[in-house]
mmCIF file of C-alpha atoms in Angstrom:
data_model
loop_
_atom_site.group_PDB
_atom_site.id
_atom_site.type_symbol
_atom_site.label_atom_id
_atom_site.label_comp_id
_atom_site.label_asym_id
_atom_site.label_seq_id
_atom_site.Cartn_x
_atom_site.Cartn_y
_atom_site.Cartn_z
ATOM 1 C CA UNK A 1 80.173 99.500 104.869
ATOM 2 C CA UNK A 2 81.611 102.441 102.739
ATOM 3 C CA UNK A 3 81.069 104.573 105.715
ATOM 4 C CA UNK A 4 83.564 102.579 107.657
ATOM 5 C CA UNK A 5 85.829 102.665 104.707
ATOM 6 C CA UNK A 6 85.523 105.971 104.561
ATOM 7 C CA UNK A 7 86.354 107.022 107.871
ATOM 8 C CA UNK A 8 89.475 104.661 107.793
ATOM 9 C CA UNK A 9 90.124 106.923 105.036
ATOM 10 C CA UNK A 10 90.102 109.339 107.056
ATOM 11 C CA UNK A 11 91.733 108.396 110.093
ATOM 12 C CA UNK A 12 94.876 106.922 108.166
ATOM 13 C CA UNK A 13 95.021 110.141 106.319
ATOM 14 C CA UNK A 14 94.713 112.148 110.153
ATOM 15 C CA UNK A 15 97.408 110.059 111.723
ATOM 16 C CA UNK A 16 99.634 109.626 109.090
ATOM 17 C CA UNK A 17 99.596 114.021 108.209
ATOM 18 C CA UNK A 18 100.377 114.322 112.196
ATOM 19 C CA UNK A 19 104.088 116.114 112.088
ATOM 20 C CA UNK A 20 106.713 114.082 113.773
ATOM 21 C CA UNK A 21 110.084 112.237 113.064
ATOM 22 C CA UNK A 22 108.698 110.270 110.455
ATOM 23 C CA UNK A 23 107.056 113.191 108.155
ATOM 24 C CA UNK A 24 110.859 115.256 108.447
ATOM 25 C CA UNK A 25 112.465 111.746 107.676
ATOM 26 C CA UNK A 26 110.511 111.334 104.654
ATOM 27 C CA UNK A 27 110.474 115.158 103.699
ATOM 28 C CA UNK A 28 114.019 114.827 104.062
ATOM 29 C CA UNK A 29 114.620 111.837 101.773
ATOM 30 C CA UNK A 30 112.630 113.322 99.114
ATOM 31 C CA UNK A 31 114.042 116.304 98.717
ATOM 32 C CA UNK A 32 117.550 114.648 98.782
ATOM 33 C CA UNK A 33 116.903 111.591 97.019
ATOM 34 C CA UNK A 34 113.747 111.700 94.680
ATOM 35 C CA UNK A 35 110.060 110.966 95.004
ATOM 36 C CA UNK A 36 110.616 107.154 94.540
ATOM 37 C CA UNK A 37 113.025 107.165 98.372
ATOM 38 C CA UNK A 38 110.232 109.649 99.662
ATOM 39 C CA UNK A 39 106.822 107.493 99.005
ATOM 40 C CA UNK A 40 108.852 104.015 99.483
ATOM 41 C CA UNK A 41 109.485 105.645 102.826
ATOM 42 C CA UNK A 42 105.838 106.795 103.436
ATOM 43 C CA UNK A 43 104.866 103.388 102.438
ATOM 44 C CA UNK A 44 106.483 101.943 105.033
ATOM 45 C CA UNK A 45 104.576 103.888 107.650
ATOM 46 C CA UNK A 46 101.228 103.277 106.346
ATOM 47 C CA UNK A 47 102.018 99.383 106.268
ATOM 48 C CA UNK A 48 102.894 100.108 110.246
ATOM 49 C CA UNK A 49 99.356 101.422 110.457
ATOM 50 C CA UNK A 50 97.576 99.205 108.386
ATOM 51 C CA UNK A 51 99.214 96.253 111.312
ATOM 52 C CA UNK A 52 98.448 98.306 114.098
ATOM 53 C CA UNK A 53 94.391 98.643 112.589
ATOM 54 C CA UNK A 54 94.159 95.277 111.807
ATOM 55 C CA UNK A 55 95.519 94.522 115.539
ATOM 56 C CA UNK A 56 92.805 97.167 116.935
ATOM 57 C CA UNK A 57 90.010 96.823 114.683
ATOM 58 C CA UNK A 58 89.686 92.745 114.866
ATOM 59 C CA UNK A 59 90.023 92.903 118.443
ATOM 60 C CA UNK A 60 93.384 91.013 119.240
ATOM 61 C CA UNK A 61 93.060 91.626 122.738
ATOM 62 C CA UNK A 62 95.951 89.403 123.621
ATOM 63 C CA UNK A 63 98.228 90.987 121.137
ATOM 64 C CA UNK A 64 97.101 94.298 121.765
ATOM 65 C CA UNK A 65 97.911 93.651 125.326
ATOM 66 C CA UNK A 66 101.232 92.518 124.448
ATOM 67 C CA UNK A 67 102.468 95.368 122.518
ATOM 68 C CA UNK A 68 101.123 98.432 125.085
ATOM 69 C CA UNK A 69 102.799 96.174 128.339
ATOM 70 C CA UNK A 70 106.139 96.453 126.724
ATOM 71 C CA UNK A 71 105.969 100.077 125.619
ATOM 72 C CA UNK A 72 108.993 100.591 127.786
ATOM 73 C CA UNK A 73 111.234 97.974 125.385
ATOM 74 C CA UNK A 74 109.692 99.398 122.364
ATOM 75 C CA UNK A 75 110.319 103.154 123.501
ATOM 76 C CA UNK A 76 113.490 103.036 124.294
ATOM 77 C CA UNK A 77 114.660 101.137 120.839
ATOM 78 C CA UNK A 78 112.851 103.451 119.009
ATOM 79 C CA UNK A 79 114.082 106.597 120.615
ATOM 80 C CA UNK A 80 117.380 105.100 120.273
ATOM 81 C CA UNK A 81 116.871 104.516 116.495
ATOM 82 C CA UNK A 82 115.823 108.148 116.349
ATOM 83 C CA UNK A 83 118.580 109.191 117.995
ATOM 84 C CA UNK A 84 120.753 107.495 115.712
ATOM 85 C CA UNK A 85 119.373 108.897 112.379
ATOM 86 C CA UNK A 86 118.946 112.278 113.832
ATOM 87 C CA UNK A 87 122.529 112.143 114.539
ATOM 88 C CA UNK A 88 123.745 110.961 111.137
ATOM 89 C CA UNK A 89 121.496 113.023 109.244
ATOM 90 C CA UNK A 90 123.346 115.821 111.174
ATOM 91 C CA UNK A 91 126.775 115.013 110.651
ATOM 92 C CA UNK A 92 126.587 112.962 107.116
ATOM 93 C CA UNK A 93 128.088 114.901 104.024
ATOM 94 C CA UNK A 94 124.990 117.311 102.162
ATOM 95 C CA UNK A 95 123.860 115.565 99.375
ATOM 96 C CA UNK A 96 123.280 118.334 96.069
ATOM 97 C CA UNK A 97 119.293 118.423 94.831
ATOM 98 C CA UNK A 98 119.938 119.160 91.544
ATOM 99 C CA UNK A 99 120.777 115.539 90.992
ATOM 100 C CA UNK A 100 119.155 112.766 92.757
ATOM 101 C CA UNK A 101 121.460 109.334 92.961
ATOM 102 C CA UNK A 102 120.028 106.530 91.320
ATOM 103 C CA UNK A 103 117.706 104.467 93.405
ATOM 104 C CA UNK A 104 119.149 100.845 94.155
ATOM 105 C CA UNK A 105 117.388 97.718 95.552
ATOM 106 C CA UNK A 106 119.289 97.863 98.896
ATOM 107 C CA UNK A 107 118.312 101.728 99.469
ATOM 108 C CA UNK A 108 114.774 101.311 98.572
ATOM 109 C CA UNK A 109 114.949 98.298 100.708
ATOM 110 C CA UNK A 110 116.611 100.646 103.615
ATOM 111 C CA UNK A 111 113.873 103.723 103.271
ATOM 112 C CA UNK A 112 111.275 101.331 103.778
ATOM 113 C CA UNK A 113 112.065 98.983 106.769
ATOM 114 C CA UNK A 114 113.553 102.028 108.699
ATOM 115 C CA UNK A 115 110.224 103.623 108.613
ATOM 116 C CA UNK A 116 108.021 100.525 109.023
ATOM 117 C CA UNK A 117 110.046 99.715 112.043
ATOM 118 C CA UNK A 118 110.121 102.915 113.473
ATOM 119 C CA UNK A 119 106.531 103.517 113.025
ATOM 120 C CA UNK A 120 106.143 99.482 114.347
ATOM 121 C CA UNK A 121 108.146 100.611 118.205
ATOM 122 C CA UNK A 122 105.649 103.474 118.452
ATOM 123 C CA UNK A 123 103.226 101.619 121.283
ATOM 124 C CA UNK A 124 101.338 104.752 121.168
ATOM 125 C CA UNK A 125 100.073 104.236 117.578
ATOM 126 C CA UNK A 126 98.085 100.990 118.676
ATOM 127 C CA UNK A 127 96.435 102.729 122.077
ATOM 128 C CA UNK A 128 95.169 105.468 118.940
ATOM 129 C CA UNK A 129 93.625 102.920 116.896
ATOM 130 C CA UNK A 130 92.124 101.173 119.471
ATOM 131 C CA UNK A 131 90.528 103.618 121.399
ATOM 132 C CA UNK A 132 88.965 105.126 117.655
ATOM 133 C CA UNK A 133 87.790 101.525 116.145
ATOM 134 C CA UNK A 134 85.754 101.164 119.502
ATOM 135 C CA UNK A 135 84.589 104.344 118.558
ATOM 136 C CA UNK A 136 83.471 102.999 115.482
ATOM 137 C CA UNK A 137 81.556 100.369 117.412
ATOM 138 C CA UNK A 138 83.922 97.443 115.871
ATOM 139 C CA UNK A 139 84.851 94.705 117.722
ATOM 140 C CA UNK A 140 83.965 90.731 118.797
ATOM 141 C CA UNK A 141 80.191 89.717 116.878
ATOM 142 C CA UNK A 142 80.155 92.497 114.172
ATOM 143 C CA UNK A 143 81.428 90.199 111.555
ATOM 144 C CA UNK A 144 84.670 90.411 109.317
ATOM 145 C CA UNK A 145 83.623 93.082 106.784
ATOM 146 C CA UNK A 146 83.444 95.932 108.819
ATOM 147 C CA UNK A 147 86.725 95.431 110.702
ATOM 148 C CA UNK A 148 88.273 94.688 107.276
ATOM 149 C CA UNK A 149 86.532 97.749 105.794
ATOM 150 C CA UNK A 150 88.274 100.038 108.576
ATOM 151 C CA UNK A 151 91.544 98.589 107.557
ATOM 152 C CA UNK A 152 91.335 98.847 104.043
ATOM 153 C CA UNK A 153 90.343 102.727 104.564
ATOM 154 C CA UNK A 154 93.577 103.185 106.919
ATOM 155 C CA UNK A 155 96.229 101.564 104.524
ATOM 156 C CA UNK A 156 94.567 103.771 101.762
ATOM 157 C CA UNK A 157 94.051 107.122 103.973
ATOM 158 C CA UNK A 158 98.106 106.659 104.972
ATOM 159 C CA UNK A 159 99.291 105.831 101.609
ATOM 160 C CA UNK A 160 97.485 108.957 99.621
ATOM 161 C CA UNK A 161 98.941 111.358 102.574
ATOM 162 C CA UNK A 162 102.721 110.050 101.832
ATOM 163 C CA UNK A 163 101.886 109.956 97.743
ATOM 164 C CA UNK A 164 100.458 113.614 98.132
ATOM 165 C CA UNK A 165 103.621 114.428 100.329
ATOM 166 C CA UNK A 166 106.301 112.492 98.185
ATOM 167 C CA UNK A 167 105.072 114.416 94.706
ATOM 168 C CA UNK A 168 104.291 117.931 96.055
ATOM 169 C CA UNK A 169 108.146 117.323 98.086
ATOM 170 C CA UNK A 170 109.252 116.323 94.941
ATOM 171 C CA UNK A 171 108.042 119.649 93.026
ATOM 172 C CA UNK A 172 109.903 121.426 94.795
ATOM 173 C CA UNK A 173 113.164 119.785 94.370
ATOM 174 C CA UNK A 174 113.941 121.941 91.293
ATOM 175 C CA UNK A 175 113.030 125.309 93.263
ATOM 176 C CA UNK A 176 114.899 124.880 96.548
ATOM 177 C CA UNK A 177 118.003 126.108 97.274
ATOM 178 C CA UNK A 178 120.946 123.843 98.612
ATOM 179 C CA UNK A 179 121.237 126.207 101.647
ATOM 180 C CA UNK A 180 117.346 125.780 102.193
ATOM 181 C CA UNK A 181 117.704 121.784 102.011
ATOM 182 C CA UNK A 182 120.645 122.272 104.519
ATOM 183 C CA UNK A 183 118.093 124.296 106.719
ATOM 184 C CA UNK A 184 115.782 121.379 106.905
ATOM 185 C CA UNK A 185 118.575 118.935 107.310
ATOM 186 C CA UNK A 186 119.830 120.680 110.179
ATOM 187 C CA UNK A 187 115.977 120.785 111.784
ATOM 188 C CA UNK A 188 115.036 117.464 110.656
ATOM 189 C CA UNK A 189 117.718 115.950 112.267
ATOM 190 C CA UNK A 190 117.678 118.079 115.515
ATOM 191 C CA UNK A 191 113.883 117.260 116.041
ATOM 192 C CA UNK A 192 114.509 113.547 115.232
ATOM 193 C CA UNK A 193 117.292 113.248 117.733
ATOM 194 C CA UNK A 194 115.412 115.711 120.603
ATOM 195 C CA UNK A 195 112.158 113.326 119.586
ATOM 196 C CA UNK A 196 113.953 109.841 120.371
ATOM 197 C CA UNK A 197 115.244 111.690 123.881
ATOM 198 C CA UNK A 198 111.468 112.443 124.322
ATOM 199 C CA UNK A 199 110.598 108.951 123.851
ATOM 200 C CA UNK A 200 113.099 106.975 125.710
ATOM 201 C CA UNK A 201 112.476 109.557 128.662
ATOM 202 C CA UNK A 202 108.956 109.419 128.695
ATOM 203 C CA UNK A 203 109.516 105.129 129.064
ATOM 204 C CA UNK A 204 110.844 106.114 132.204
ATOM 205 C CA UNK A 205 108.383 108.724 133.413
#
C-alpha cells in the first residue's frame, strides 16, 4: 500500500514538474504577485490531477470515455483560453516586484479556477493517468485502498512540486530585476499563446 502511495508521489510530482503553459503561468504569477497567487495557482493544477487519477485509477470507464471522445471540444476551449491569457499577459501594464499587491478573495479565487480549468480541458492528462494506473495493475476487483492510495500520492506529488516552485519563485523575487521579470513576461506569454495554437490545431489534425 505505501508503495502505491509512493509512486503516486511520484507520478504527480513527474507530471506536474513537466514545463508547459501552466508552470510559466504560475512562475509568472509568483514572481509578480507573491508566493500565496503562485501555490493557490499550483493548487489548482494538482486538484485537476487528483480528478483526472481518481477518474483513471477507479476505473470510470464510462467517464473516462467521455472526456477522451470530446477532446476536440475540450482542445479547442482550452487553446482558446491560452490564447487569451497569453495575449493579455503580453499586452497588460508590467506589474513592479519590489512590491507585491495585496492578495484579495476574488484574485485568489481567479489564480485558482483558471488553472484548475485549464489543467481540467487538457484530455491528454486523463489518457496519461490511465495508461500509468494500469501500469500499476489497478483497476475493477483490487479493492478501494489501492486506487485511493494512488490518488492520495498524486494530489500530494502535484502539490509539493507547486509548494517547492511557489517558495524557491518566491526567493527570488527580491533578486530579479524588473527587466528580467519583463523577459519572462514576454516568453511566458508568447509560449502560452503559441501553446493554445498548438492545441486547438492539433484538435483538428
Amino acid at each position: 500500500m505505501f508503495s502505491v502511495l509512493l509512486r503516486g508521489f511520484a507520478l504527480g510530482f513527474a507530471i506536474a514538474a513537466s514545463p508547459g503553459p501552466i508552470f510559466f503561468l504560475c512562475l509568472r504569477r509568483t514572481l509578480l504577485r507573491g508566493r500565496l497567487y503562485g501555490l493557490v495557482s499550483g493548487l489548482g493544477v494538482a486538484t485537476a490531477d487528483g480528478l483526472y487519477a481518481t477518474i483513471a485509477s477507479f476505473g470510470f470507464a464510462a467517464m473516462a470515455s467521455a472526456v477522451v471522445s470530446g477532446r476536440r471540444p475540450l482542445a479547442v476551449i482550452g487553446g482558446a483560453v491560452l490564447i487569451g491569457l497569453g495575449s493579455r499577459i503580453l499586452f497588460e501594464r508590467r506589474l513592479q516586484t519590489s512590491t507585491a499587491p495585496a492578495a484579495t478573495h476574488a484574485g485568489l479565487a481567479w489564480a485558482y479556477l483558471s488553472t484548475l480549468g485549464l489543467t481540467i480541458t487538457n484530455p491528454a492528462t486523463i489518457i496519461s493517468f490511465a495508461a500509468l494506473a494500469a501500469t500499476l495493475g489497478l483497476g475493477s476487483g483490487t479493492g478501494l485502498s489501492r486506487p485511493a492510495a494512488l490518488v492520495a500520492g498524486v494530489l500530494l506529488g502535484s502539490a509539493a512540486w507547486w509548494c517547492l516552485l511557489a517558495v524557491a519563485a518566491s526567493m527570488l523575487r527580491a533578486r530579479v530585476r524588473p527587466s528580467v521579470v519583463r523577459g519572462i513576461s514576454t516568453f511566458s506569454g508568447l509560449a502560452i499563446s503559441l501553446l493554445g495554437m498548438l492545441a486547438i490545431y492539433s484538435a483538428f489534425s
